[in-house]
């Protein structure tokens, strides 16, 4: 991919192949190795699933939250590992990836109602009515991320509701 990007006129500052992109512990270790390179990049392109984008954003949030992360492919419950025994669903594998429009945060998994166009009327002080206001509103998270990236123009983009008629079928990936 680096070679292809360079052929298209992009400057590739650094490449890494993490052992496990969805494990924050591994990603922190890998990103420490390229800390100096991170000072000189405009964006990150990942060949991971949507879960990898979420993990990279979380790891970068400590020192480099202003770096946008772009996904190169469409993800087809992946669980992001925070630590042993604690996993979070950050990508549903719906096949209709919006991460490039929502700052790398999936509205389908972070919004309890999977809304596509901002917070509903049940949000109070950044918390969601689903779950008795204990969970963060997914769209507030998306708004804050887009604001941090200077891309609030994406927040006001009107999106069609999710067509759930195609999402209920079983899927599998066979490599052999």
mmCIF file of C-alpha atoms in Angstrom:
data_model
loop_
_atom_site.group_PDB
_atom_site.id
_atom_site.type_symbol
_atom_site.label_atom_id
_atom_site.label_comp_id
_atom_site.label_asym_id
_atom_site.label_seq_id
_atom_site.Cartn_x
_atom_site.Cartn_y
_atom_site.Cartn_z
ATOM 1 C CA UNK A 1 0.000 0.000 0.000
ATOM 2 C CA UNK A 2 2.876 2.381 0.792
ATOM 3 C CA UNK A 3 4.264 1.895 -2.705
ATOM 4 C CA UNK A 4 0.870 2.572 -4.256
ATOM 5 C CA UNK A 5 0.391 5.735 -2.214
ATOM 6 C CA UNK A 6 3.807 7.017 -3.224
ATOM 7 C CA UNK A 7 2.971 6.331 -6.881
ATOM 8 C CA UNK A 8 -0.123 8.495 -6.387
ATOM 9 C CA UNK A 9 2.026 11.347 -5.069
ATOM 10 C CA UNK A 10 1.609 10.894 -1.319
ATOM 11 C CA UNK A 11 4.594 10.999 1.019
ATOM 12 C CA UNK A 12 4.663 7.933 3.283
ATOM 13 C CA UNK A 13 6.504 8.902 6.468
ATOM 14 C CA UNK A 14 6.385 5.541 8.252
ATOM 15 C CA UNK A 15 4.706 2.138 8.021
ATOM 16 C CA UNK A 16 4.076 -0.406 10.748
ATOM 17 C CA UNK A 17 2.412 -3.800 10.856
ATOM 18 C CA UNK A 18 1.037 -4.241 14.377
ATOM 19 C CA UNK A 19 0.673 -7.734 15.763
ATOM 20 C CA UNK A 20 -2.896 -7.007 16.836
ATOM 21 C CA UNK A 21 -4.386 -3.651 15.897
ATOM 22 C CA UNK A 22 -7.483 -4.083 18.093
ATOM 23 C CA UNK A 23 -5.445 -4.588 21.281
ATOM 24 C CA UNK A 24 -4.631 -1.182 22.762
ATOM 25 C CA UNK A 25 -1.726 -2.595 24.763
ATOM 26 C CA UNK A 26 -0.011 -3.829 21.603
ATOM 27 C CA UNK A 27 -0.787 -0.612 19.737
ATOM 28 C CA UNK A 28 0.699 1.562 22.500
ATOM 29 C CA UNK A 29 3.903 -0.474 22.314
ATOM 30 C CA UNK A 30 4.039 -0.184 18.504
ATOM 31 C CA UNK A 31 3.263 3.549 18.495
ATOM 32 C CA UNK A 32 6.019 4.225 21.047
ATOM 33 C CA UNK A 33 8.486 2.889 18.454
ATOM 34 C CA UNK A 34 7.373 5.534 15.926
ATOM 35 C CA UNK A 35 6.772 8.412 18.360
ATOM 36 C CA UNK A 36 9.216 10.702 16.544
ATOM 37 C CA UNK A 37 7.593 9.951 13.165
ATOM 38 C CA UNK A 38 4.160 10.832 14.561
ATOM 39 C CA UNK A 39 5.343 14.435 14.912
ATOM 40 C CA UNK A 40 5.667 14.678 11.112
ATOM 41 C CA UNK A 41 2.482 13.112 9.750
ATOM 42 C CA UNK A 42 -0.767 14.627 8.518
ATOM 43 C CA UNK A 43 -2.912 11.486 8.735
ATOM 44 C CA UNK A 44 -2.899 7.743 9.306
ATOM 45 C CA UNK A 45 -4.271 5.232 6.808
ATOM 46 C CA UNK A 46 -5.067 1.848 8.320
ATOM 47 C CA UNK A 47 -5.752 -1.381 6.474
ATOM 48 C CA UNK A 48 -7.630 -2.718 9.492
ATOM 49 C CA UNK A 49 -11.301 -3.159 10.201
ATOM 50 C CA UNK A 50 -13.295 -0.418 11.874
ATOM 51 C CA UNK A 51 -12.227 -1.748 15.233
ATOM 52 C CA UNK A 52 -8.621 -0.974 14.359
ATOM 53 C CA UNK A 53 -9.555 2.652 13.656
ATOM 54 C CA UNK A 54 -11.189 2.916 17.089
ATOM 55 C CA UNK A 55 -8.138 1.421 18.783
ATOM 56 C CA UNK A 56 -5.689 3.691 16.941
ATOM 57 C CA UNK A 57 -7.755 6.774 17.834
ATOM 58 C CA UNK A 58 -7.863 5.753 21.489
ATOM 59 C CA UNK A 59 -4.102 5.180 21.617
ATOM 60 C CA UNK A 60 -3.389 8.448 19.774
ATOM 61 C CA UNK A 61 -5.736 10.398 22.056
ATOM 62 C CA UNK A 62 -3.070 10.546 24.746
ATOM 63 C CA UNK A 63 -0.612 12.676 22.741
ATOM 64 C CA UNK A 64 -1.757 12.976 19.126
ATOM 65 C CA UNK A 65 -5.534 13.410 19.162
ATOM 66 C CA UNK A 66 -5.365 15.882 16.259
ATOM 67 C CA UNK A 67 -4.206 13.227 13.756
ATOM 68 C CA UNK A 68 -7.092 11.947 11.593
ATOM 69 C CA UNK A 69 -7.275 8.193 11.034
ATOM 70 C CA UNK A 70 -8.688 6.874 7.751
ATOM 71 C CA UNK A 71 -9.793 3.336 6.961
ATOM 72 C CA UNK A 72 -8.876 1.812 3.606
ATOM 73 C CA UNK A 73 -11.492 -0.905 3.490
ATOM 74 C CA UNK A 74 -15.089 -1.590 4.474
ATOM 75 C CA UNK A 75 -15.526 -3.765 7.557
ATOM 76 C CA UNK A 76 -17.766 -6.690 7.013
ATOM 77 C CA UNK A 77 -19.355 -7.829 17.176
ATOM 78 C CA UNK A 78 -15.738 -7.245 16.862
ATOM 79 C CA UNK A 79 -14.538 -6.520 20.365
ATOM 80 C CA UNK A 80 -11.827 -3.978 21.104
ATOM 81 C CA UNK A 81 -9.637 -5.195 23.946
ATOM 82 C CA UNK A 82 -8.998 -2.572 26.607
ATOM 83 C CA UNK A 83 -7.459 -5.108 28.973
ATOM 84 C CA UNK A 84 -7.868 -8.793 29.739
ATOM 85 C CA UNK A 85 -11.562 -9.428 30.360
ATOM 86 C CA UNK A 86 -12.741 -5.968 29.245
ATOM 87 C CA UNK A 87 -13.924 -5.595 25.664
ATOM 88 C CA UNK A 88 -15.953 -2.927 23.889
ATOM 89 C CA UNK A 89 -17.960 -3.154 20.709
ATOM 90 C CA UNK A 90 -16.740 -0.326 18.470
ATOM 91 C CA UNK A 91 -17.637 -1.803 15.069
ATOM 92 C CA UNK A 92 -20.668 -3.864 14.108
ATOM 93 C CA UNK A 93 -19.238 -4.972 10.781
ATOM 94 C CA UNK A 94 -22.313 -3.670 8.995
ATOM 95 C CA UNK A 95 -20.571 -3.201 5.648
ATOM 96 C CA UNK A 96 -21.737 0.434 5.386
ATOM 97 C CA UNK A 97 -18.753 2.096 7.050
ATOM 98 C CA UNK A 98 -19.140 5.771 7.987
ATOM 99 C CA UNK A 99 -15.944 6.146 10.014
ATOM 100 C CA UNK A 100 -14.387 8.590 7.547
ATOM 101 C CA UNK A 101 -17.406 10.883 8.013
ATOM 102 C CA UNK A 102 -17.732 10.561 11.795
ATOM 103 C CA UNK A 103 -14.175 11.089 12.987
ATOM 104 C CA UNK A 104 -13.523 7.367 13.297
ATOM 105 C CA UNK A 105 -16.337 6.799 15.799
ATOM 106 C CA UNK A 106 -19.124 4.479 14.679
ATOM 107 C CA UNK A 107 -22.641 5.859 15.240
ATOM 108 C CA UNK A 108 -24.160 2.400 14.925
ATOM 109 C CA UNK A 109 -22.254 1.072 17.936
ATOM 110 C CA UNK A 110 -21.824 4.212 20.050
ATOM 111 C CA UNK A 111 -25.407 5.482 19.689
ATOM 112 C CA UNK A 112 -27.782 3.181 21.578
ATOM 113 C CA UNK A 113 -30.420 3.822 18.900
ATOM 114 C CA UNK A 114 -27.955 3.622 15.974
ATOM 115 C CA UNK A 115 -29.098 7.025 14.744
ATOM 116 C CA UNK A 116 -27.361 8.475 11.708
ATOM 117 C CA UNK A 117 -27.902 12.222 12.196
ATOM 118 C CA UNK A 118 -26.874 13.511 15.577
ATOM 119 C CA UNK A 119 -28.202 13.160 19.093
ATOM 120 C CA UNK A 120 -31.864 12.501 19.778
ATOM 121 C CA UNK A 121 -34.038 14.412 22.211
ATOM 122 C CA UNK A 122 -33.165 11.945 24.970
ATOM 123 C CA UNK A 123 -29.603 13.197 25.422
ATOM 124 C CA UNK A 124 -29.004 15.185 28.590
ATOM 125 C CA UNK A 125 -25.644 16.793 29.428
ATOM 126 C CA UNK A 126 -23.849 14.437 27.042
ATOM 127 C CA UNK A 127 -25.434 11.281 28.456
ATOM 128 C CA UNK A 128 -27.844 8.874 26.741
ATOM 129 C CA UNK A 129 -31.353 8.174 28.020
ATOM 130 C CA UNK A 130 -30.885 4.490 27.131
ATOM 131 C CA UNK A 131 -29.222 3.017 30.205
ATOM 132 C CA UNK A 132 -30.534 5.647 32.623
ATOM 133 C CA UNK A 133 -28.085 8.380 31.546
ATOM 134 C CA UNK A 134 -25.018 6.399 32.605
ATOM 135 C CA UNK A 135 -23.490 6.051 29.118
ATOM 136 C CA UNK A 136 -22.021 8.779 26.939
ATOM 137 C CA UNK A 137 -24.131 9.857 23.978
ATOM 138 C CA UNK A 138 -22.436 8.492 20.867
ATOM 139 C CA UNK A 139 -23.215 11.603 18.848
ATOM 140 C CA UNK A 140 -21.687 13.869 21.489
ATOM 141 C CA UNK A 141 -18.529 11.746 21.214
ATOM 142 C CA UNK A 142 -18.647 12.113 17.412
ATOM 143 C CA UNK A 143 -19.237 15.882 17.655
ATOM 144 C CA UNK A 144 -16.300 16.329 20.027
ATOM 145 C CA UNK A 145 -14.006 14.237 17.816
ATOM 146 C CA UNK A 146 -14.982 16.141 14.641
ATOM 147 C CA UNK A 147 -14.521 19.440 16.473
ATOM 148 C CA UNK A 148 -11.046 18.332 17.560
ATOM 149 C CA UNK A 149 -10.231 17.481 13.936
ATOM 150 C CA UNK A 150 -11.625 20.786 12.655
ATOM 151 C CA UNK A 151 -14.251 18.909 10.606
ATOM 152 C CA UNK A 152 -17.595 19.961 12.067
ATOM 153 C CA UNK A 153 -18.813 20.299 8.470
ATOM 154 C CA UNK A 154 -19.152 16.502 8.511
ATOM 155 C CA UNK A 155 -21.423 16.656 11.575
ATOM 156 C CA UNK A 156 -24.141 18.523 9.677
ATOM 157 C CA UNK A 157 -24.125 16.142 6.705
ATOM 158 C CA UNK A 158 -27.566 14.536 6.315
ATOM 159 C CA UNK A 159 -27.426 10.735 6.197
ATOM 160 C CA UNK A 160 -30.135 8.238 5.289
ATOM 161 C CA UNK A 161 -31.368 5.976 8.087
ATOM 162 C CA UNK A 162 -29.813 2.525 8.275
ATOM 163 C CA UNK A 163 -31.501 -0.096 6.076
ATOM 164 C CA UNK A 164 -31.650 -2.929 8.600
ATOM 165 C CA UNK A 165 -33.299 -5.300 6.101
ATOM 166 C CA UNK A 166 -29.875 -6.454 4.882
ATOM 167 C CA UNK A 167 -28.143 -6.661 8.249
ATOM 168 C CA UNK A 168 -29.769 -9.694 9.844
ATOM 169 C CA UNK A 169 -28.206 -12.419 7.730
ATOM 170 C CA UNK A 170 -25.300 -14.548 8.847
ATOM 171 C CA UNK A 171 -21.897 -13.891 7.349
ATOM 172 C CA UNK A 172 -18.666 -15.803 7.390
ATOM 173 C CA UNK A 173 -15.179 -15.392 6.041
ATOM 174 C CA UNK A 174 -13.346 -18.500 4.847
ATOM 175 C CA UNK A 175 -9.618 -18.101 4.162
ATOM 176 C CA UNK A 176 -8.866 -21.659 3.030
#
